[in-house]
Amino acid sequence: MSSQDLQVYLNGRFVPVDEAKVSVLDRGFLFGDGIYEVIPVYGGQPLRLDEHLRRLDQSLAAIKMKSPLGDKEWSAIFDRLISGTADQQIYLQVTRGAANKRDHSIPAEITPTVFVMCTPIAPIPLDGIKAITVSDIRWDRCNIKAITLLANILLRQEAVDQGAAEAILVRDGQVLEGAASNIMIVSGGKIITPPKGDTILPGITRDLVLDLAKNLGIPTEERHFDIAELKNADEIWVTSSTREILSVIELDGKFISGGIPGKTWKTLQSAYQDYKRALREAPSTRT
Ligand code: PDD
């Protein structure tokens, strides 16, 4: 699909992407004043839609906004944009809207800007990725899925510049998450991941992987760990909606799990693919 063929939703209208225009006074453009969601779609069905919509509500509430649309209205928009049954991702963004002047404080009366698009999901590297550890330079509200991603961009680019695919963020000695993913380690037969809180995004994939592990009888633990424990882990994974579960096979230039994806990753990867298959085959709930 060329970009001209892409239909998007903007403020109540479905238009070709080239015709979707936002004011230069939009506070998303001027301040990064907005939030977003990324929802994977398999066989035309959004994965864990309710969970994504609840996180959207939480992000909006955290920046003092109300959801501009109800669940049924969001679903109706997604249904119009999802095309066919190939794997896709919904990107949705709500900014505070366009004010009539640039002023940091929040205007009393302002109409949010609502944008949604649906695009193909890129192929996922199944043979593992390289990652580096970096010092976390982000703010103290990392649980908000804010469009203000400058720190995440710089951290990810540091990884890319070193030939790695992800940066793993460390703050006060604690390993928190990736620049655009959550982190899990396998150690002593357990899957360990940092607890939810202000220092990580509450990932939907993270929760799904923990649920799948519990169903398989694999022990899980939500607790903090430090960089020494990370480096000694049997396996390291990063999880996200668009990259599922990626096995980190090299960290800071040293092999992890012998430089190949580990056996627990293979088990969870297979359970994740089964979950996607069931979603693809489930009777459609879409209208
Ligand atoms: N990012 N942590 C951060 C900082 C993220 O940006 C993401 C996802 C995650 C994983 O969350 P989830 O499993 O709900 O996708 C964790 C998305 C995919 C992005 O920015 O494109």
PDB file of C-alpha atoms and ligand atoms in Angstrom:
ATOM      1  CA  MET A   1       0.000   0.000   0.000  1.00  0.00           C
ATOM      2  CA  SER A   2       1.427   3.402  -0.936  1.00  0.00           C
ATOM      3  CA  SER A   3       1.031   6.181   1.607  1.00  0.00           C
ATOM      4  CA  GLN A   4      -1.531   7.939  -0.638  1.00  0.00           C
ATOM      5  CA  ASP A   5      -3.842   4.905  -0.357  1.00  0.00           C
ATOM      6  CA  LEU A   6      -3.778   5.009   3.437  1.00  0.00           C
ATOM      7  CA  GLN A   7      -7.086   6.194   4.902  1.00  0.00           C
ATOM      8  CA  VAL A   8      -6.840   7.693   8.370  1.00  0.00           C
ATOM      9  CA  TYR A   9      -9.280   9.070  10.933  1.00  0.00           C
ATOM     10  CA  LEU A  10      -8.899  12.671  12.016  1.00  0.00           C
ATOM     11  CA  ASN A  11     -11.438  14.524  14.169  1.00  0.00           C
ATOM     12  CA  GLY A  12     -14.554  12.738  12.963  1.00  0.00           C
ATOM     13  CA  ARG A  13     -13.564  12.247   9.317  1.00  0.00           C
ATOM     14  CA  PHE A  14     -11.985   9.427   7.325  1.00  0.00           C
ATOM     15  CA  VAL A  15      -9.566  10.950   4.813  1.00  0.00           C
ATOM     16  CA  PRO A  16      -6.500   9.953   2.752  1.00  0.00           C
ATOM     17  CA  VAL A  17      -3.377  10.474   4.891  1.00  0.00           C
ATOM     18  CA  ASP A  18      -2.135  13.309   2.650  1.00  0.00           C
ATOM     19  CA  GLU A  19      -5.338  15.249   3.332  1.00  0.00           C
ATOM     20  CA  ALA A  20      -5.195  14.847   7.119  1.00  0.00           C
ATOM     21  CA  LYS A  21      -4.037  18.238   8.397  1.00  0.00           C
ATOM     22  CA  VAL A  22      -3.551  19.553  11.943  1.00  0.00           C
ATOM     23  CA  SER A  23      -3.129  23.157  13.064  1.00  0.00           C
ATOM     24  CA  VAL A  24       0.403  24.392  13.845  1.00  0.00           C
ATOM     25  CA  LEU A  25      -1.123  25.676  17.105  1.00  0.00           C
ATOM     26  CA  ASP A  26      -2.027  22.142  18.118  1.00  0.00           C
ATOM     27  CA  ARG A  27      -0.514  21.532  21.555  1.00  0.00           C
ATOM     28  CA  GLY A  28       0.645  18.104  20.406  1.00  0.00           C
ATOM     29  CA  PHE A  29       2.799  19.850  17.790  1.00  0.00           C
ATOM     30  CA  LEU A  30       3.948  22.710  20.046  1.00  0.00           C
ATOM     31  CA  PHE A  31       4.441  20.905  23.373  1.00  0.00           C
ATOM     32  CA  GLY A  32       4.053  17.147  22.810  1.00  0.00           C
ATOM     33  CA  ASP A  33       0.911  17.585  24.931  1.00  0.00           C
ATOM     34  CA  GLY A  34      -0.902  14.331  24.221  1.00  0.00           C
ATOM     35  CA  ILE A  35      -1.002  10.582  24.607  1.00  0.00           C
ATOM     36  CA  TYR A  36      -1.091   7.557  22.293  1.00  0.00           C
ATOM     37  CA  GLU A  37      -1.792   3.841  22.044  1.00  0.00           C
ATOM     38  CA  VAL A  38      -0.506   1.093  19.758  1.00  0.00           C
ATOM     39  CA  ILE A  39      -2.808  -1.928  19.385  1.00  0.00           C
ATOM     40  CA  PRO A  40      -1.836  -4.998  17.329  1.00  0.00           C
ATOM     41  CA  VAL A  41      -4.522  -6.569  15.128  1.00  0.00           C
ATOM     42  CA  TYR A  42      -4.581 -10.241  14.064  1.00  0.00           C
ATOM     43  CA  GLY A  43      -7.156 -11.657  11.651  1.00  0.00           C
ATOM     44  CA  GLY A  44      -8.939  -8.315  11.844  1.00  0.00           C
ATOM     45  CA  GLN A  45      -9.269  -8.530  15.650  1.00  0.00           C
ATOM     46  CA  PRO A  46      -7.497  -6.093  17.998  1.00  0.00           C
ATOM     47  CA  LEU A  47      -5.471  -7.886  20.695  1.00  0.00           C
ATOM     48  CA  ARG A  48      -6.589  -7.166  24.278  1.00  0.00           C
ATOM     49  CA  LEU A  49      -8.650  -4.194  23.147  1.00  0.00           C
ATOM     50  CA  ASP A  50     -10.263  -3.543  26.544  1.00  0.00           C
ATOM     51  CA  GLU A  51      -6.860  -3.429  28.235  1.00  0.00           C
ATOM     52  CA  HIS A  52      -5.550  -0.950  25.645  1.00  0.00           C
ATOM     53  CA  LEU A  53      -8.644   1.252  26.045  1.00  0.00           C
ATOM     54  CA  ARG A  54      -8.353   1.195  29.862  1.00  0.00           C
ATOM     55  CA  ARG A  55      -4.685   2.218  29.620  1.00  0.00           C
ATOM     56  CA  LEU A  56      -5.750   4.988  27.229  1.00  0.00           C
ATOM     57  CA  ASP A  57      -8.226   6.246  29.863  1.00  0.00           C
ATOM     58  CA  GLN A  58      -5.480   6.135  32.520  1.00  0.00           C
ATOM     59  CA  SER A  59      -3.029   8.091  30.345  1.00  0.00           C
ATOM     60  CA  LEU A  60      -5.706  10.694  29.581  1.00  0.00           C
ATOM     61  CA  ALA A  61      -6.709  11.037  33.235  1.00  0.00           C
ATOM     62  CA  ALA A  62      -3.043  11.420  34.203  1.00  0.00           C
ATOM     63  CA  ILE A  63      -2.725  14.458  31.899  1.00  0.00           C
ATOM     64  CA  LYS A  64      -6.063  15.890  33.057  1.00  0.00           C
ATOM     65  CA  MET A  65      -8.079  14.922  29.979  1.00  0.00           C
ATOM     66  CA  LYS A  66     -11.257  12.890  29.511  1.00  0.00           C
ATOM     67  CA  SER A  67     -11.572  10.252  26.819  1.00  0.00           C
ATOM     68  CA  PRO A  68     -13.056  12.098  23.819  1.00  0.00           C
ATOM     69  CA  LEU A  69     -14.826   8.897  22.650  1.00  0.00           C
ATOM     70  CA  GLY A  70     -16.489   5.884  24.247  1.00  0.00           C
ATOM     71  CA  ASP A  71     -15.396   2.272  23.677  1.00  0.00           C
ATOM     72  CA  LYS A  72     -18.069   1.675  21.005  1.00  0.00           C
ATOM     73  CA  GLU A  73     -16.996   4.783  19.094  1.00  0.00           C
ATOM     74  CA  TRP A  74     -13.334   3.761  19.203  1.00  0.00           C
ATOM     75  CA  SER A  75     -14.263   0.281  17.977  1.00  0.00           C
ATOM     76  CA  ALA A  76     -16.328   1.685  15.119  1.00  0.00           C
ATOM     77  CA  ILE A  77     -13.341   3.781  13.981  1.00  0.00           C
ATOM     78  CA  PHE A  78     -10.981   0.802  14.206  1.00  0.00           C
ATOM     79  CA  ASP A  79     -13.423  -1.343  12.191  1.00  0.00           C
ATOM     80  CA  ARG A  80     -13.430   1.216   9.371  1.00  0.00           C
ATOM     81  CA  LEU A  81      -9.610   1.388   9.277  1.00  0.00           C
ATOM     82  CA  ILE A  82      -8.708  -2.301   9.651  1.00  0.00           C
ATOM     83  CA  SER A  83      -8.390  -3.765   6.171  1.00  0.00           C
ATOM     84  CA  GLY A  84      -8.423  -7.503   5.511  1.00  0.00           C
ATOM     85  CA  THR A  85      -6.888 -10.060   7.820  1.00  0.00           C
ATOM     86  CA  ALA A  86      -3.131  -9.372   7.547  1.00  0.00           C
ATOM     87  CA  ASP A  87      -1.320  -8.446  10.779  1.00  0.00           C
ATOM     88  CA  GLN A  88      -1.697  -4.714  11.434  1.00  0.00           C
ATOM     89  CA  GLN A  89      -1.239  -2.115  14.147  1.00  0.00           C
ATOM     90  CA  ILE A  90      -3.650   0.596  15.169  1.00  0.00           C
ATOM     91  CA  TYR A  91      -1.913   3.831  16.153  1.00  0.00           C
ATOM     92  CA  LEU A  92      -4.136   6.276  17.981  1.00  0.00           C
ATOM     93  CA  GLN A  93      -3.211   9.667  19.321  1.00  0.00           C
ATOM     94  CA  VAL A  94      -5.169  12.208  21.334  1.00  0.00           C
ATOM     95  CA  THR A  95      -3.656  15.644  21.828  1.00  0.00           C
ATOM     96  CA  ARG A  96      -5.065  18.423  23.953  1.00  0.00           C
ATOM     97  CA  GLY A  97      -5.993  20.279  20.753  1.00  0.00           C
ATOM     98  CA  ALA A  98      -5.291  23.648  19.140  1.00  0.00           C
ATOM     99  CA  ALA A  99      -5.418  26.768  21.321  1.00  0.00           C
ATOM    100  CA  ASN A 100      -5.394  30.297  19.913  1.00  0.00           C
ATOM    101  CA  LYS A 101      -1.982  31.088  21.369  1.00  0.00           C
ATOM    102  CA  ARG A 102       1.114  29.303  22.662  1.00  0.00           C
ATOM    103  CA  ASP A 103       0.877  29.185  26.446  1.00  0.00           C
ATOM    104  CA  HIS A 104       2.118  26.371  28.688  1.00  0.00           C
ATOM    105  CA  SER A 105      -0.918  26.406  30.995  1.00  0.00           C
ATOM    106  CA  ILE A 106      -3.897  24.335  29.927  1.00  0.00           C
ATOM    107  CA  PRO A 107      -6.713  26.375  28.305  1.00  0.00           C
ATOM    108  CA  ALA A 108     -10.133  26.034  29.981  1.00  0.00           C
ATOM    109  CA  GLU A 109     -11.968  25.418  26.714  1.00  0.00           C
ATOM    110  CA  ILE A 110     -10.207  23.314  24.108  1.00  0.00           C
ATOM    111  CA  THR A 111     -11.251  20.513  21.745  1.00  0.00           C
ATOM    112  CA  PRO A 112      -8.920  17.499  21.608  1.00  0.00           C
ATOM    113  CA  THR A 113      -7.378  16.382  18.340  1.00  0.00           C
ATOM    114  CA  VAL A 114      -8.073  12.697  17.676  1.00  0.00           C
ATOM    115  CA  PHE A 115      -6.035  10.799  15.104  1.00  0.00           C
ATOM    116  CA  VAL A 116      -6.111   7.069  14.247  1.00  0.00           C
ATOM    117  CA  MET A 117      -4.337   5.058  11.547  1.00  0.00           C
ATOM    118  CA  CYS A 118      -3.881   1.371  10.877  1.00  0.00           C
ATOM    119  CA  THR A 119      -0.694   0.118   9.170  1.00  0.00           C
ATOM    120  CA  PRO A 120       1.052  -3.232   8.590  1.00  0.00           C
ATOM    121  CA  ILE A 121       3.235  -4.705  11.370  1.00  0.00           C
ATOM    122  CA  ALA A 122       6.894  -5.142  10.374  1.00  0.00           C
ATOM    123  CA  PRO A 123       8.396  -8.662  10.481  1.00  0.00           C
ATOM    124  CA  ILE A 124       9.882  -9.649  13.852  1.00  0.00           C
ATOM    125  CA  PRO A 125      13.488 -10.956  14.200  1.00  0.00           C
ATOM    126  CA  LEU A 126      13.085 -14.458  15.646  1.00  0.00           C
ATOM    127  CA  ASP A 127      16.800 -15.137  15.949  1.00  0.00           C
ATOM    128  CA  GLY A 128      17.237 -12.569  18.713  1.00  0.00           C
ATOM    129  CA  ILE A 129      18.570  -9.033  19.006  1.00  0.00           C
ATOM    130  CA  LYS A 130      21.492  -7.113  20.454  1.00  0.00           C
ATOM    131  CA  ALA A 131      20.841  -4.613  23.247  1.00  0.00           C
ATOM    132  CA  ILE A 132      22.861  -2.150  25.284  1.00  0.00           C
ATOM    133  CA  THR A 133      22.338  -0.801  28.795  1.00  0.00           C
ATOM    134  CA  VAL A 134      22.011   2.979  29.159  1.00  0.00           C
ATOM    135  CA  SER A 135      21.280   5.396  31.936  1.00  0.00           C
ATOM    136  CA  ASP A 136      17.563   6.334  31.982  1.00  0.00           C
ATOM    137  CA  ILE A 137      17.249  10.046  31.193  1.00  0.00           C
ATOM    138  CA  ARG A 138      13.413  10.090  31.145  1.00  0.00           C
ATOM    139  CA  TRP A 139      11.043  11.793  33.580  1.00  0.00           C
ATOM    140  CA  ASP A 140       9.178  10.455  36.642  1.00  0.00           C
ATOM    141  CA  ARG A 141       5.847   9.628  34.954  1.00  0.00           C
ATOM    142  CA  CYS A 142       6.872   6.803  32.650  1.00  0.00           C
ATOM    143  CA  ASN A 143       3.531   5.043  33.265  1.00  0.00           C
ATOM    144  CA  ILE A 144       1.827   7.648  31.032  1.00  0.00           C
ATOM    145  CA  LYS A 145       1.896   6.719  27.333  1.00  0.00           C
ATOM    146  CA  ALA A 146       2.842  10.267  26.384  1.00  0.00           C
ATOM    147  CA  ILE A 147       3.664  11.319  22.815  1.00  0.00           C
ATOM    148  CA  THR A 148       6.551  13.330  24.316  1.00  0.00           C
ATOM    149  CA  LEU A 149       9.197  10.721  23.426  1.00  0.00           C
ATOM    150  CA  LEU A 150      12.398  12.719  22.951  1.00  0.00           C
ATOM    151  CA  ALA A 151      14.314  10.858  25.691  1.00  0.00           C
ATOM    152  CA  ASN A 152      13.157   7.468  24.345  1.00  0.00           C
ATOM    153  CA  ILE A 153      14.220   8.501  20.826  1.00  0.00           C
ATOM    154  CA  LEU A 154      17.715   9.548  21.952  1.00  0.00           C
ATOM    155  CA  LEU A 155      18.138   6.362  24.002  1.00  0.00           C
ATOM    156  CA  ARG A 156      16.978   4.105  21.154  1.00  0.00           C
ATOM    157  CA  GLN A 157      19.290   5.946  18.753  1.00  0.00           C
ATOM    158  CA  GLU A 158      22.224   5.325  21.104  1.00  0.00           C
ATOM    159  CA  ALA A 159      21.474   1.602  20.710  1.00  0.00           C
ATOM    160  CA  VAL A 160      21.132   1.851  16.921  1.00  0.00           C
ATOM    161  CA  ASP A 161      24.423   3.799  16.675  1.00  0.00           C
ATOM    162  CA  GLN A 162      26.106   0.881  18.463  1.00  0.00           C
ATOM    163  CA  GLY A 163      24.560  -1.712  16.123  1.00  0.00           C
ATOM    164  CA  ALA A 164      21.940  -2.795  18.691  1.00  0.00           C
ATOM    165  CA  ALA A 165      18.143  -2.954  18.386  1.00  0.00           C
ATOM    166  CA  GLU A 166      17.131  -1.833  21.870  1.00  0.00           C
ATOM    167  CA  ALA A 167      18.417   0.226  24.800  1.00  0.00           C
ATOM    168  CA  ILE A 168      17.738  -1.169  28.278  1.00  0.00           C
ATOM    169  CA  LEU A 169      17.207   1.637  30.754  1.00  0.00           C
ATOM    170  CA  VAL A 170      18.812   1.632  34.190  1.00  0.00           C
ATOM    171  CA  ARG A 171      17.984   4.140  36.940  1.00  0.00           C
ATOM    172  CA  ASP A 172      19.433   4.212  40.482  1.00  0.00           C
ATOM    173  CA  GLY A 173      20.975   0.804  39.802  1.00  0.00           C
ATOM    174  CA  GLN A 174      17.615  -0.746  38.858  1.00  0.00           C
ATOM    175  CA  VAL A 175      16.802  -2.146  35.436  1.00  0.00           C
ATOM    176  CA  LEU A 176      13.445  -0.678  34.361  1.00  0.00           C
ATOM    177  CA  GLU A 177      12.440  -1.374  30.748  1.00  0.00           C
ATOM    178  CA  GLY A 178      13.507  -0.854  27.138  1.00  0.00           C
ATOM    179  CA  ALA A 179      13.337   2.451  25.231  1.00  0.00           C
ATOM    180  CA  ALA A 180      10.090   1.151  23.644  1.00  0.00           C
ATOM    181  CA  SER A 181       9.506  -2.182  25.402  1.00  0.00           C
ATOM    182  CA  ASN A 182       9.227  -3.903  28.788  1.00  0.00           C
ATOM    183  CA  ILE A 183      11.950  -6.214  30.038  1.00  0.00           C
ATOM    184  CA  MET A 184      11.887  -9.731  31.465  1.00  0.00           C
ATOM    185  CA  ILE A 185      14.686 -12.022  32.593  1.00  0.00           C
ATOM    186  CA  VAL A 186      14.714 -15.747  33.187  1.00  0.00           C
ATOM    187  CA  SER A 187      16.744 -16.703  36.223  1.00  0.00           C
ATOM    188  CA  GLY A 188      16.611 -19.867  38.339  1.00  0.00           C
ATOM    189  CA  GLY A 189      13.666 -21.122  36.239  1.00  0.00           C
ATOM    190  CA  LYS A 190      11.576 -18.009  36.995  1.00  0.00           C
ATOM    191  CA  ILE A 191      10.438 -15.186  34.723  1.00  0.00           C
ATOM    192  CA  ILE A 192      11.212 -11.926  36.531  1.00  0.00           C
ATOM    193  CA  THR A 193       9.995  -8.485  35.462  1.00  0.00           C
ATOM    194  CA  PRO A 194      10.012  -5.092  37.230  1.00  0.00           C
ATOM    195  CA  PRO A 195       6.746  -4.202  39.010  1.00  0.00           C
ATOM    196  CA  LYS A 196       4.326  -1.614  37.631  1.00  0.00           C
ATOM    197  CA  GLY A 197       4.714   1.901  38.955  1.00  0.00           C
ATOM    198  CA  ASP A 198       5.756   5.353  37.800  1.00  0.00           C
ATOM    199  CA  THR A 199       9.047   4.113  36.324  1.00  0.00           C
ATOM    200  CA  ILE A 200       7.686   1.828  33.584  1.00  0.00           C
ATOM    201  CA  LEU A 201       4.892   1.737  31.048  1.00  0.00           C
ATOM    202  CA  PRO A 202       2.339  -0.906  32.110  1.00  0.00           C
ATOM    203  CA  GLY A 203       2.769  -2.957  28.944  1.00  0.00           C
ATOM    204  CA  ILE A 204      -0.157  -4.951  27.588  1.00  0.00           C
ATOM    205  CA  THR A 205       2.256  -7.520  26.084  1.00  0.00           C
ATOM    206  CA  ARG A 206       4.025  -7.780  29.465  1.00  0.00           C
ATOM    207  CA  ASP A 207       0.741  -8.730  31.155  1.00  0.00           C
ATOM    208  CA  LEU A 208      -0.165 -11.164  28.376  1.00  0.00           C
ATOM    209  CA  VAL A 209       3.231 -12.912  28.613  1.00  0.00           C
ATOM    210  CA  LEU A 210       2.848 -13.193  32.418  1.00  0.00           C
ATOM    211  CA  ASP A 211      -0.646 -14.689  31.942  1.00  0.00           C
ATOM    212  CA  LEU A 212       0.646 -17.182  29.360  1.00  0.00           C
ATOM    213  CA  ALA A 213       3.522 -18.174  31.661  1.00  0.00           C
ATOM    214  CA  LYS A 214       1.100 -18.739  34.563  1.00  0.00           C
ATOM    215  CA  ASN A 215      -1.096 -20.928  32.316  1.00  0.00           C
ATOM    216  CA  LEU A 216       1.996 -22.963  31.433  1.00  0.00           C
ATOM    217  CA  GLY A 217       2.914 -23.340  35.105  1.00  0.00           C
ATOM    218  CA  ILE A 218       6.136 -21.330  34.719  1.00  0.00           C
ATOM    219  CA  PRO A 219       6.816 -19.296  37.897  1.00  0.00           C
ATOM    220  CA  THR A 220       6.788 -15.510  37.528  1.00  0.00           C
ATOM    221  CA  GLU A 221       7.876 -12.749  39.857  1.00  0.00           C
ATOM    222  CA  GLU A 222       7.287  -8.979  39.654  1.00  0.00           C
ATOM    223  CA  ARG A 223      10.217  -7.356  41.419  1.00  0.00           C
ATOM    224  CA  HIS A 224      13.145  -5.063  40.763  1.00  0.00           C
ATOM    225  CA  PHE A 225      16.564  -6.381  39.739  1.00  0.00           C
ATOM    226  CA  ASP A 226      19.889  -4.686  39.195  1.00  0.00           C
ATOM    227  CA  ILE A 227      22.325  -4.653  36.311  1.00  0.00           C
ATOM    228  CA  ALA A 228      24.448  -7.479  37.803  1.00  0.00           C
ATOM    229  CA  GLU A 229      21.384  -9.764  37.922  1.00  0.00           C
ATOM    230  CA  LEU A 230      20.503  -8.718  34.364  1.00  0.00           C
ATOM    231  CA  LYS A 231      23.963  -9.619  33.093  1.00  0.00           C
ATOM    232  CA  ASN A 232      23.906 -12.991  34.888  1.00  0.00           C
ATOM    233  CA  ALA A 233      20.404 -13.922  33.691  1.00  0.00           C
ATOM    234  CA  ASP A 234      19.884 -17.162  31.751  1.00  0.00           C
ATOM    235  CA  GLU A 235      17.667 -15.301  29.285  1.00  0.00           C
ATOM    236  CA  ILE A 236      16.670 -11.684  28.640  1.00  0.00           C
ATOM    237  CA  TRP A 237      13.550 -10.693  26.696  1.00  0.00           C
ATOM    238  CA  VAL A 238      11.952  -7.424  25.697  1.00  0.00           C
ATOM    239  CA  THR A 239       8.211  -7.277  24.989  1.00  0.00           C
ATOM    240  CA  SER A 240       5.982  -4.876  23.069  1.00  0.00           C
ATOM    241  CA  SER A 241       2.812  -4.829  20.987  1.00  0.00           C
ATOM    242  CA  THR A 242       4.659  -4.533  17.682  1.00  0.00           C
ATOM    243  CA  ARG A 243       7.665  -6.776  18.478  1.00  0.00           C
ATOM    244  CA  GLU A 244       5.952  -9.381  20.685  1.00  0.00           C
ATOM    245  CA  ILE A 245       8.662 -11.211  22.700  1.00  0.00           C
ATOM    246  CA  LEU A 246      12.201 -10.577  21.477  1.00  0.00           C
ATOM    247  CA  SER A 247      15.069 -12.585  22.855  1.00  0.00           C
ATOM    248  CA  VAL A 248      18.157 -10.495  23.695  1.00  0.00           C
ATOM    249  CA  ILE A 249      21.114 -12.674  22.691  1.00  0.00           C
ATOM    250  CA  GLU A 250      23.848 -10.080  23.144  1.00  0.00           C
ATOM    251  CA  LEU A 251      24.025  -7.428  25.866  1.00  0.00           C
ATOM    252  CA  ASP A 252      26.770  -4.780  25.908  1.00  0.00           C
ATOM    253  CA  GLY A 253      28.819  -6.934  23.527  1.00  0.00           C
ATOM    254  CA  LYS A 254      28.538 -10.168  25.596  1.00  0.00           C
ATOM    255  CA  PHE A 255      26.474 -13.220  24.613  1.00  0.00           C
ATOM    256  CA  ILE A 256      23.400 -14.077  26.683  1.00  0.00           C
ATOM    257  CA  SER A 257      22.062 -17.664  26.675  1.00  0.00           C
ATOM    258  CA  GLY A 258      24.996 -18.697  24.484  1.00  0.00           C
ATOM    259  CA  GLY A 259      24.082 -16.201  21.754  1.00  0.00           C
ATOM    260  CA  ILE A 260      20.847 -17.955  20.754  1.00  0.00           C
ATOM    261  CA  PRO A 261      17.247 -17.575  22.021  1.00  0.00           C
ATOM    262  CA  GLY A 262      16.798 -19.643  25.187  1.00  0.00           C
ATOM    263  CA  LYS A 263      14.421 -22.551  25.813  1.00  0.00           C
ATOM    264  CA  THR A 264      11.962 -20.607  27.986  1.00  0.00           C
ATOM    265  CA  TRP A 265      11.712 -17.964  25.236  1.00  0.00           C
ATOM    266  CA  LYS A 266      10.852 -20.752  22.748  1.00  0.00           C
ATOM    267  CA  THR A 267       8.070 -22.009  25.038  1.00  0.00           C
ATOM    268  CA  LEU A 268       6.568 -18.537  25.534  1.00  0.00           C
ATOM    269  CA  GLN A 269       7.053 -17.597  21.886  1.00  0.00           C
ATOM    270  CA  SER A 270       5.072 -20.670  20.868  1.00  0.00           C
ATOM    271  CA  ALA A 271       2.313 -19.889  23.422  1.00  0.00           C
ATOM    272  CA  TYR A 272       2.175 -16.302  22.110  1.00  0.00           C
ATOM    273  CA  GLN A 273       1.773 -17.545  18.519  1.00  0.00           C
ATOM    274  CA  ASP A 274      -1.007 -19.902  19.686  1.00  0.00           C
ATOM    275  CA  TYR A 275      -2.740 -16.956  21.366  1.00  0.00           C
ATOM    276  CA  LYS A 276      -2.554 -14.931  18.119  1.00  0.00           C
ATOM    277  CA  ARG A 277      -3.827 -17.906  16.116  1.00  0.00           C
ATOM    278  CA  ALA A 278      -6.833 -18.307  18.443  1.00  0.00           C
ATOM    279  CA  LEU A 279      -7.592 -14.599  18.000  1.00  0.00           C
ATOM    280  CA  ARG A 280      -7.382 -14.928  14.203  1.00  0.00           C
ATOM    281  CA  GLU A 281      -9.722 -17.918  14.280  1.00  0.00           C
ATOM    282  CA  ALA A 282     -12.194 -16.539  16.840  1.00  0.00           C
ATOM    283  CA  PRO A 283     -15.596 -15.536  15.495  1.00  0.00           C
ATOM    284  CA  SER A 284     -15.468 -11.844  14.655  1.00  0.00           C
ATOM    285  CA  THR A 285     -16.910  -9.481  17.242  1.00  0.00           C
ATOM    286  CA  ARG A 286     -16.693  -6.675  14.704  1.00  0.00           C
ATOM    287  CA  THR A 287     -19.784  -5.285  13.035  1.00  0.00           C
TER     288      THR A 287
HETATM  289  N1  PDD B   1       5.808   1.080  22.755  1.00  0.00           N
HETATM  290  N2  PDD B   1       7.602   0.509  27.503  1.00  0.00           N
HETATM  291  C1  PDD B   1       7.722   1.528  26.631  1.00  0.00           C
HETATM  292  C2  PDD B   1       8.541   2.708  27.003  1.00  0.00           C
HETATM  293  C3  PDD B   1       7.065   1.452  25.377  1.00  0.00           C
HETATM  294  O1  PDD B   1       7.159   2.485  24.519  1.00  0.00           O
HETATM  295  C4  PDD B   1       6.312   0.294  25.043  1.00  0.00           C
HETATM  296  C5  PDD B   1       5.589   0.137  23.739  1.00  0.00           C
HETATM  297  C6  PDD B   1       6.227  -0.745  25.996  1.00  0.00           C
HETATM  298  C7  PDD B   1       5.435  -2.000  25.747  1.00  0.00           C
HETATM  299  O2  PDD B   1       4.041  -1.768  25.866  1.00  0.00           O
HETATM  300  P1  PDD B   1       2.978  -2.650  25.059  1.00  0.00           P
HETATM  301  O3  PDD B   1       3.285  -4.067  25.367  1.00  0.00           O
HETATM  302  O4  PDD B   1       1.672  -2.225  25.592  1.00  0.00           O
HETATM  303  O5  PDD B   1       3.163  -2.347  23.598  1.00  0.00           O
HETATM  304  C8  PDD B   1       6.877  -0.596  27.209  1.00  0.00           C
HETATM  305  C9  PDD B   1       5.020   1.127  21.558  1.00  0.00           C
HETATM  306  C10 PDD B   1       4.832  -0.172  20.861  1.00  0.00           C
HETATM  307  C11 PDD B   1       5.517   2.256  20.664  1.00  0.00           C
HETATM  308  O6  PDD B   1       5.903   3.268  21.215  1.00  0.00           O
HETATM  309  O7  PDD B   1       5.449   2.137  19.441  1.00  0.00           O
END
